[in-house]
Amino acid sequence: KAWFFPTAMHHELYRTADGVHFEKISVPELQPVPIQISDIFSMPERGELAALWFAGDYQGGDNNSWGMLFSRDDGRTWTQLVLENHLPKKMWPTEQSAVYLGKGRLLAIARRESVRGEDCEMKVQFQLESSDYGRSWKKYLTNISDIQESTPSLVLTDHGAVCNYYYQRTAGLLKRRVAKADSVWGHPADWPEPEILTCGSKESYHAGNVNAVAASGRHMIAFYSGNEKDTAVMVFPADMPQGV
């Protein structure tokens, strides 16, 4: 099964078992209305589906927010939790990607939107951590700055490693950082150096925004690459990381 919310200001939840046929599950009424709802994941110990969301307007005000969605009936109804609101842009985690580590622990990585005049070293990924099934979170800045507002994607391997996939805009590089979850939990500045997987367009905002899944023993990483006249969605198959 796969659950997903298409990106829109009006959100509908669909489910597919084969990637061809889609069933509409629900149309949740949410307030604030999210700009985007992240990929849905399962917390089996709670019998819950969950997703992160964020809302705001990308301007210079402080009307930005983010939080969680929870469902205990296979996605038919959802409870919305606002975790932070009235956030300035520089403290607003957007386009989050989360993995469930078990025993109530959630690890997420998010974009940090740029602010005019801000030092380059502040343009880094956020790391978000929850120990209570997503009801409360800690928010950190990581040591990952080769990103420039490009959406990350996390994949948890069977042996407890977290793969952080992202596209370095303007450099045109698809990258992966791999760490044991316990080694970066509470230590957001300890992500190891990245490996370069493949290359794409160096256009600043016509390439980027990764989404990765595990399939058939490999990681399938989707991103877009091109220019203002011709942009395509690319899929890169990556071997599982070894020795982590």
PDB file of C-alpha atoms in Angstrom:
ATOM      1  CA  LYS A   1       0.000   0.000   0.000  1.00  0.00           C
ATOM      2  CA  ALA A   2       0.995   3.608  -0.495  1.00  0.00           C
ATOM      3  CA  TRP A   3      -0.774   6.635   0.911  1.00  0.00           C
ATOM      4  CA  PHE A   4      -0.133  10.170  -0.279  1.00  0.00           C
ATOM      5  CA  PHE A   5      -1.518  13.689  -0.254  1.00  0.00           C
ATOM      6  CA  PRO A   6      -0.983  15.491  -3.593  1.00  0.00           C
ATOM      7  CA  THR A   7       0.556  18.919  -2.989  1.00  0.00           C
ATOM      8  CA  ALA A   8      -2.203  21.537  -3.050  1.00  0.00           C
ATOM      9  CA  MET A   9      -3.984  23.998  -0.815  1.00  0.00           C
ATOM     10  CA  HIS A  10      -6.948  21.615  -1.050  1.00  0.00           C
ATOM     11  CA  HIS A  11      -5.881  18.199   0.191  1.00  0.00           C
ATOM     12  CA  GLU A  12      -7.257  14.801  -0.772  1.00  0.00           C
ATOM     13  CA  LEU A  13      -5.826  11.481   0.395  1.00  0.00           C
ATOM     14  CA  TYR A  14      -5.432   8.657  -2.116  1.00  0.00           C
ATOM     15  CA  ARG A  15      -4.267   5.075  -1.697  1.00  0.00           C
ATOM     16  CA  THR A  16      -2.829   2.705  -4.280  1.00  0.00           C
ATOM     17  CA  ALA A  17      -1.691  -0.920  -4.186  1.00  0.00           C
ATOM     18  CA  ASP A  18      -0.225  -1.051  -7.688  1.00  0.00           C
ATOM     19  CA  GLY A  19       0.641   2.523  -8.710  1.00  0.00           C
ATOM     20  CA  VAL A  20      -1.999   2.390 -11.454  1.00  0.00           C
ATOM     21  CA  HIS A  21      -5.334   2.370  -9.663  1.00  0.00           C
ATOM     22  CA  PHE A  22      -6.057   4.992  -6.986  1.00  0.00           C
ATOM     23  CA  GLU A  23      -8.750   5.101  -4.331  1.00  0.00           C
ATOM     24  CA  LYS A  24      -9.774   8.367  -2.672  1.00  0.00           C
ATOM     25  CA  ILE A  25      -9.754   7.793   1.096  1.00  0.00           C
ATOM     26  CA  SER A  26     -10.538  11.176   2.640  1.00  0.00           C
ATOM     27  CA  VAL A  27     -10.709  14.936   2.174  1.00  0.00           C
ATOM     28  CA  PRO A  28      -9.601  16.320   5.563  1.00  0.00           C
ATOM     29  CA  GLU A  29     -10.589  19.824   6.606  1.00  0.00           C
ATOM     30  CA  LEU A  30      -7.489  21.339   8.159  1.00  0.00           C
ATOM     31  CA  GLN A  31      -6.758  24.653   9.847  1.00  0.00           C
ATOM     32  CA  PRO A  32      -4.309  26.104   9.205  1.00  0.00           C
ATOM     33  CA  VAL A  33      -4.459  24.781   5.659  1.00  0.00           C
ATOM     34  CA  PRO A  34      -1.069  23.224   4.854  1.00  0.00           C
ATOM     35  CA  ILE A  35       0.992  24.280   1.885  1.00  0.00           C
ATOM     36  CA  GLN A  36       2.182  20.687   1.860  1.00  0.00           C
ATOM     37  CA  ILE A  37       1.684  17.413   3.716  1.00  0.00           C
ATOM     38  CA  SER A  38       4.702  15.115   3.824  1.00  0.00           C
ATOM     39  CA  ASP A  39       4.855  11.406   3.025  1.00  0.00           C
ATOM     40  CA  ILE A  40       2.700   9.256   5.312  1.00  0.00           C
ATOM     41  CA  PHE A  41       4.394   6.742   7.598  1.00  0.00           C
ATOM     42  CA  SER A  42       3.189   4.140  10.073  1.00  0.00           C
ATOM     43  CA  MET A  43       3.720   3.832  13.826  1.00  0.00           C
ATOM     44  CA  PRO A  44       2.580   0.221  14.420  1.00  0.00           C
ATOM     45  CA  GLU A  45       2.841   0.328  18.217  1.00  0.00           C
ATOM     46  CA  ARG A  46       0.163   3.032  18.255  1.00  0.00           C
ATOM     47  CA  GLY A  47      -1.852   1.710  15.341  1.00  0.00           C
ATOM     48  CA  GLU A  48      -1.430   5.120  13.714  1.00  0.00           C
ATOM     49  CA  LEU A  49      -0.620   6.637  10.377  1.00  0.00           C
ATOM     50  CA  ALA A  50       1.107  10.003  10.629  1.00  0.00           C
ATOM     51  CA  ALA A  51       2.505  12.810   8.490  1.00  0.00           C
ATOM     52  CA  LEU A  52       4.148  16.187   8.983  1.00  0.00           C
ATOM     53  CA  TRP A  53       2.778  19.389   7.435  1.00  0.00           C
ATOM     54  CA  PHE A  54       3.712  23.058   7.133  1.00  0.00           C
ATOM     55  CA  ALA A  55       1.744  26.224   6.405  1.00  0.00           C
ATOM     56  CA  GLY A  56       2.698  29.838   5.705  1.00  0.00           C
ATOM     57  CA  ASP A  57       3.339  32.221   2.825  1.00  0.00           C
ATOM     58  CA  TYR A  58       7.151  32.466   2.314  1.00  0.00           C
ATOM     59  CA  GLN A  59       7.040  36.219   2.960  1.00  0.00           C
ATOM     60  CA  GLY A  60       8.832  38.103   5.713  1.00  0.00           C
ATOM     61  CA  GLY A  61       6.101  37.819   8.351  1.00  0.00           C
ATOM     62  CA  ASP A  62       5.683  35.444  11.266  1.00  0.00           C
ATOM     63  CA  ASN A  63       2.523  33.603  10.223  1.00  0.00           C
ATOM     64  CA  ASN A  64       4.336  30.343   9.494  1.00  0.00           C
ATOM     65  CA  SER A  65       3.550  27.051  11.248  1.00  0.00           C
ATOM     66  CA  TRP A  66       4.086  23.294  11.146  1.00  0.00           C
ATOM     67  CA  GLY A  67       2.821  20.197  12.873  1.00  0.00           C
ATOM     68  CA  MET A  68       1.546  16.628  12.627  1.00  0.00           C
ATOM     69  CA  LEU A  69      -1.442  14.705  11.294  1.00  0.00           C
ATOM     70  CA  PHE A  70      -2.559  11.436  12.929  1.00  0.00           C
ATOM     71  CA  SER A  71      -5.049   8.772  11.821  1.00  0.00           C
ATOM     72  CA  ARG A  72      -6.182   5.639  13.660  1.00  0.00           C
ATOM     73  CA  ASP A  73      -8.672   4.453  11.039  1.00  0.00           C
ATOM     74  CA  ASP A  74      -6.407   3.798   8.041  1.00  0.00           C
ATOM     75  CA  GLY A  75      -6.539   7.385   6.820  1.00  0.00           C
ATOM     76  CA  ARG A  76     -10.285   7.962   6.817  1.00  0.00           C
ATOM     77  CA  THR A  77     -10.173  10.662   9.490  1.00  0.00           C
ATOM     78  CA  TRP A  78      -7.286  12.789  10.708  1.00  0.00           C
ATOM     79  CA  THR A  79      -6.381  14.770  13.820  1.00  0.00           C
ATOM     80  CA  GLN A  80      -4.252  17.868  13.231  1.00  0.00           C
ATOM     81  CA  LEU A  81      -1.672  18.980  15.776  1.00  0.00           C
ATOM     82  CA  VAL A  82      -0.038  22.424  15.529  1.00  0.00           C
ATOM     83  CA  LEU A  83       3.469  22.170  16.976  1.00  0.00           C
ATOM     84  CA  GLU A  84       4.768  25.686  16.320  1.00  0.00           C
ATOM     85  CA  ASN A  85       3.065  28.771  14.923  1.00  0.00           C
ATOM     86  CA  HIS A  86       3.835  32.463  14.442  1.00  0.00           C
ATOM     87  CA  LEU A  87       7.288  31.459  13.245  1.00  0.00           C
ATOM     88  CA  PRO A  88       9.656  33.779  11.381  1.00  0.00           C
ATOM     89  CA  LYS A  89      10.767  32.385   8.045  1.00  0.00           C
ATOM     90  CA  LYS A  90      14.275  31.495   9.224  1.00  0.00           C
ATOM     91  CA  MET A  91      12.928  29.234  11.998  1.00  0.00           C
ATOM     92  CA  TRP A  92      10.276  27.517   9.861  1.00  0.00           C
ATOM     93  CA  PRO A  93      11.004  23.851   8.962  1.00  0.00           C
ATOM     94  CA  THR A  94       9.457  23.100   5.565  1.00  0.00           C
ATOM     95  CA  GLU A  95       9.073  20.041   3.299  1.00  0.00           C
ATOM     96  CA  GLN A  96       9.920  17.647   6.096  1.00  0.00           C
ATOM     97  CA  SER A  97      10.838  13.993   5.637  1.00  0.00           C
ATOM     98  CA  ALA A  98      10.525  11.644   8.614  1.00  0.00           C
ATOM     99  CA  VAL A  99      11.356   8.059   9.575  1.00  0.00           C
ATOM    100  CA  TYR A 100       9.987   6.112  12.531  1.00  0.00           C
ATOM    101  CA  LEU A 101      12.770   4.553  14.608  1.00  0.00           C
ATOM    102  CA  GLY A 102      10.517   2.627  16.990  1.00  0.00           C
ATOM    103  CA  LYS A 103       9.595   3.055  20.671  1.00  0.00           C
ATOM    104  CA  GLY A 104       8.051   6.457  20.003  1.00  0.00           C
ATOM    105  CA  ARG A 105      11.121   7.998  18.338  1.00  0.00           C
ATOM    106  CA  LEU A 106      10.786   9.985  15.130  1.00  0.00           C
ATOM    107  CA  LEU A 107      13.653  11.577  13.213  1.00  0.00           C
ATOM    108  CA  ALA A 108      12.992  14.168  10.499  1.00  0.00           C
ATOM    109  CA  ILE A 109      15.002  16.438   8.229  1.00  0.00           C
ATOM    110  CA  ALA A 110      13.547  19.644   6.804  1.00  0.00           C
ATOM    111  CA  ARG A 111      14.410  22.541   4.537  1.00  0.00           C
ATOM    112  CA  ARG A 112      15.375  25.886   5.971  1.00  0.00           C
ATOM    113  CA  GLU A 113      14.106  28.743   3.821  1.00  0.00           C
ATOM    114  CA  SER A 114      16.606  31.481   3.031  1.00  0.00           C
ATOM    115  CA  VAL A 115      16.305  34.998   4.401  1.00  0.00           C
ATOM    116  CA  ARG A 116      17.636  37.976   2.467  1.00  0.00           C
ATOM    117  CA  GLY A 117      21.017  39.101   3.766  1.00  0.00           C
ATOM    118  CA  GLU A 118      21.580  36.027   5.922  1.00  0.00           C
ATOM    119  CA  ASP A 119      25.016  34.435   6.105  1.00  0.00           C
ATOM    120  CA  CYS A 120      25.450  31.387   3.879  1.00  0.00           C
ATOM    121  CA  GLU A 121      26.446  29.147   6.795  1.00  0.00           C
ATOM    122  CA  MET A 122      22.942  29.548   8.236  1.00  0.00           C
ATOM    123  CA  LYS A 123      21.335  28.014   5.144  1.00  0.00           C
ATOM    124  CA  VAL A 124      21.378  24.476   6.505  1.00  0.00           C
ATOM    125  CA  GLN A 125      18.945  21.631   7.018  1.00  0.00           C
ATOM    126  CA  PHE A 126      16.838  21.371  10.148  1.00  0.00           C
ATOM    127  CA  GLN A 127      16.855  18.179  12.199  1.00  0.00           C
ATOM    128  CA  LEU A 128      13.660  17.389  14.118  1.00  0.00           C
ATOM    129  CA  GLU A 129      13.369  14.756  16.866  1.00  0.00           C
ATOM    130  CA  SER A 130      10.421  13.384  18.810  1.00  0.00           C
ATOM    131  CA  SER A 131      10.444  10.777  21.586  1.00  0.00           C
ATOM    132  CA  ASP A 132       6.671  10.693  22.168  1.00  0.00           C
ATOM    133  CA  TYR A 133       5.192   9.548  18.853  1.00  0.00           C
ATOM    134  CA  GLY A 134       5.244  13.043  17.358  1.00  0.00           C
ATOM    135  CA  ARG A 135       3.401  14.894  20.106  1.00  0.00           C
ATOM    136  CA  SER A 136       6.384  17.140  20.897  1.00  0.00           C
ATOM    137  CA  TRP A 137       9.630  17.829  19.086  1.00  0.00           C
ATOM    138  CA  LYS A 138      13.122  19.273  19.439  1.00  0.00           C
ATOM    139  CA  LYS A 139      14.438  21.353  16.549  1.00  0.00           C
ATOM    140  CA  TYR A 140      18.117  21.726  15.646  1.00  0.00           C
ATOM    141  CA  LEU A 141      20.289  23.105  12.858  1.00  0.00           C
ATOM    142  CA  THR A 142      22.519  20.489  11.203  1.00  0.00           C
ATOM    143  CA  ASN A 143      25.979  20.698   9.658  1.00  0.00           C
ATOM    144  CA  ILE A 144      24.475  20.140   6.173  1.00  0.00           C
ATOM    145  CA  SER A 145      24.786  23.363   4.181  1.00  0.00           C
ATOM    146  CA  ASP A 146      25.312  22.077   0.603  1.00  0.00           C
ATOM    147  CA  ILE A 147      21.590  22.178  -0.054  1.00  0.00           C
ATOM    148  CA  GLN A 148      20.133  25.661  -0.903  1.00  0.00           C
ATOM    149  CA  GLU A 149      16.436  25.173  -0.162  1.00  0.00           C
ATOM    150  CA  SER A 150      16.162  21.777  -1.820  1.00  0.00           C
ATOM    151  CA  THR A 151      13.753  19.211  -0.375  1.00  0.00           C
ATOM    152  CA  PRO A 152      15.432  16.282   1.462  1.00  0.00           C
ATOM    153  CA  SER A 153      14.243  12.686   1.768  1.00  0.00           C
ATOM    154  CA  LEU A 154      15.058  10.142   4.484  1.00  0.00           C
ATOM    155  CA  VAL A 155      15.080   6.357   4.141  1.00  0.00           C
ATOM    156  CA  LEU A 156      15.666   4.041   7.115  1.00  0.00           C
ATOM    157  CA  THR A 157      17.529   0.808   6.302  1.00  0.00           C
ATOM    158  CA  ASP A 158      16.918  -2.553   7.936  1.00  0.00           C
ATOM    159  CA  HIS A 159      20.146  -2.279   9.956  1.00  0.00           C
ATOM    160  CA  GLY A 160      19.314   1.101  11.515  1.00  0.00           C
ATOM    161  CA  ALA A 161      21.108   3.474   9.169  1.00  0.00           C
ATOM    162  CA  VAL A 162      19.407   6.654   7.985  1.00  0.00           C
ATOM    163  CA  CYS A 163      20.016   7.757   4.398  1.00  0.00           C
ATOM    164  CA  ASN A 164      19.588  11.489   3.889  1.00  0.00           C
ATOM    165  CA  TYR A 165      19.110  12.149   0.160  1.00  0.00           C
ATOM    166  CA  TYR A 166      19.150  15.679  -1.253  1.00  0.00           C
ATOM    167  CA  TYR A 167      20.034  17.662  -4.374  1.00  0.00           C
ATOM    168  CA  GLN A 168      22.607  20.442  -4.210  1.00  0.00           C
ATOM    169  CA  ARG A 169      21.148  23.242  -6.272  1.00  0.00           C
ATOM    170  CA  THR A 170      23.497  25.370  -8.438  1.00  0.00           C
ATOM    171  CA  ALA A 171      26.081  22.557  -8.229  1.00  0.00           C
ATOM    172  CA  GLY A 172      23.762  20.033  -9.928  1.00  0.00           C
ATOM    173  CA  LEU A 173      24.628  17.133  -7.627  1.00  0.00           C
ATOM    174  CA  LEU A 174      22.422  14.402  -6.169  1.00  0.00           C
ATOM    175  CA  LYS A 175      23.939  13.489  -2.792  1.00  0.00           C
ATOM    176  CA  ARG A 176      23.524  11.025   0.061  1.00  0.00           C
ATOM    177  CA  ARG A 177      24.689  11.161   3.659  1.00  0.00           C
ATOM    178  CA  VAL A 178      24.412   7.950   5.660  1.00  0.00           C
ATOM    179  CA  ALA A 179      24.585   7.650   9.440  1.00  0.00           C
ATOM    180  CA  LYS A 180      23.447   5.323  12.165  1.00  0.00           C
ATOM    181  CA  ALA A 181      20.301   6.856  13.596  1.00  0.00           C
ATOM    182  CA  ASP A 182      21.702   6.766  17.133  1.00  0.00           C
ATOM    183  CA  SER A 183      24.868   8.596  16.067  1.00  0.00           C
ATOM    184  CA  VAL A 184      22.990  11.703  14.885  1.00  0.00           C
ATOM    185  CA  TRP A 185      20.142  11.582  17.419  1.00  0.00           C
ATOM    186  CA  GLY A 186      20.805  14.580  19.630  1.00  0.00           C
ATOM    187  CA  HIS A 187      23.946  15.290  17.586  1.00  0.00           C
ATOM    188  CA  PRO A 188      22.715  17.150  14.480  1.00  0.00           C
ATOM    189  CA  ALA A 189      26.214  18.412  13.627  1.00  0.00           C
ATOM    190  CA  ASP A 190      27.578  14.866  13.303  1.00  0.00           C
ATOM    191  CA  TRP A 191      26.275  13.973   9.855  1.00  0.00           C
ATOM    192  CA  PRO A 192      29.204  12.515   7.857  1.00  0.00           C
ATOM    193  CA  GLU A 193      30.452  13.875   4.536  1.00  0.00           C
ATOM    194  CA  PRO A 194      28.214  13.140   1.529  1.00  0.00           C
ATOM    195  CA  GLU A 195      28.742  10.872  -1.419  1.00  0.00           C
ATOM    196  CA  ILE A 196      27.810  12.096  -4.900  1.00  0.00           C
ATOM    197  CA  LEU A 197      25.408   9.745  -6.679  1.00  0.00           C
ATOM    198  CA  THR A 198      24.804  11.484 -10.007  1.00  0.00           C
ATOM    199  CA  CYS A 199      24.688  14.878 -11.710  1.00  0.00           C
ATOM    200  CA  GLY A 200      21.893  17.026 -13.088  1.00  0.00           C
ATOM    201  CA  SER A 201      21.075  20.595 -14.025  1.00  0.00           C
ATOM    202  CA  LYS A 202      22.877  23.441 -12.263  1.00  0.00           C
ATOM    203  CA  GLU A 203      19.847  25.720 -12.556  1.00  0.00           C
ATOM    204  CA  SER A 204      19.033  27.146  -9.134  1.00  0.00           C
ATOM    205  CA  TYR A 205      15.279  26.499  -8.981  1.00  0.00           C
ATOM    206  CA  HIS A 206      14.639  24.255 -11.966  1.00  0.00           C
ATOM    207  CA  ALA A 207      16.345  21.246 -10.419  1.00  0.00           C
ATOM    208  CA  GLY A 208      16.171  19.628  -6.999  1.00  0.00           C
ATOM    209  CA  ASN A 209      13.583  18.380  -4.475  1.00  0.00           C
ATOM    210  CA  VAL A 210      14.302  14.717  -3.822  1.00  0.00           C
ATOM    211  CA  ASN A 211      11.910  11.942  -2.833  1.00  0.00           C
ATOM    212  CA  ALA A 212      13.366   8.485  -2.142  1.00  0.00           C
ATOM    213  CA  VAL A 213      11.840   5.066  -1.403  1.00  0.00           C
ATOM    214  CA  ALA A 214      13.156   1.564  -0.848  1.00  0.00           C
ATOM    215  CA  ALA A 215      12.081  -0.866  -3.589  1.00  0.00           C
ATOM    216  CA  SER A 216      13.378  -4.211  -4.837  1.00  0.00           C
ATOM    217  CA  GLY A 217      16.481  -4.107  -2.663  1.00  0.00           C
ATOM    218  CA  ARG A 218      17.540  -0.640  -3.827  1.00  0.00           C
ATOM    219  CA  HIS A 219      16.720   2.988  -3.132  1.00  0.00           C
ATOM    220  CA  MET A 220      14.849   4.747  -5.922  1.00  0.00           C
ATOM    221  CA  ILE A 221      15.501   8.500  -5.810  1.00  0.00           C
ATOM    222  CA  ALA A 222      13.304  10.884  -7.785  1.00  0.00           C
ATOM    223  CA  PHE A 223      14.239  14.509  -8.432  1.00  0.00           C
ATOM    224  CA  TYR A 224      13.656  17.043 -11.181  1.00  0.00           C
ATOM    225  CA  SER A 225      16.261  18.523 -13.468  1.00  0.00           C
ATOM    226  CA  GLY A 226      16.207  21.003 -16.334  1.00  0.00           C
ATOM    227  CA  ASN A 227      15.619  24.703 -16.968  1.00  0.00           C
ATOM    228  CA  GLU A 228      12.737  27.161 -17.190  1.00  0.00           C
ATOM    229  CA  LYS A 229      11.706  25.767 -20.600  1.00  0.00           C
ATOM    230  CA  ASP A 230      12.269  22.034 -20.199  1.00  0.00           C
ATOM    231  CA  THR A 231      12.299  20.184 -16.883  1.00  0.00           C
ATOM    232  CA  ALA A 232      11.927  16.433 -16.373  1.00  0.00           C
ATOM    233  CA  VAL A 233      11.477  14.123 -13.408  1.00  0.00           C
ATOM    234  CA  MET A 234      14.481  11.826 -13.115  1.00  0.00           C
ATOM    235  CA  VAL A 235      14.695   8.531 -11.205  1.00  0.00           C
ATOM    236  CA  PHE A 236      18.068   7.260 -10.028  1.00  0.00           C
ATOM    237  CA  PRO A 237      18.440   3.725  -8.578  1.00  0.00           C
ATOM    238  CA  ALA A 238      21.020   3.583  -5.788  1.00  0.00           C
ATOM    239  CA  ASP A 239      22.510   0.507  -4.143  1.00  0.00           C
ATOM    240  CA  MET A 240      21.931   0.129  -0.429  1.00  0.00           C
ATOM    241  CA  PRO A 241      24.729   1.679   1.651  1.00  0.00           C
ATOM    242  CA  GLN A 242      27.269  -0.780   2.982  1.00  0.00           C
ATOM    243  CA  GLY A 243      29.213  -0.914   6.233  1.00  0.00           C
ATOM    244  CA  VAL A 244      27.229   1.604   8.286  1.00  0.00           C
TER     245      VAL A 244
END
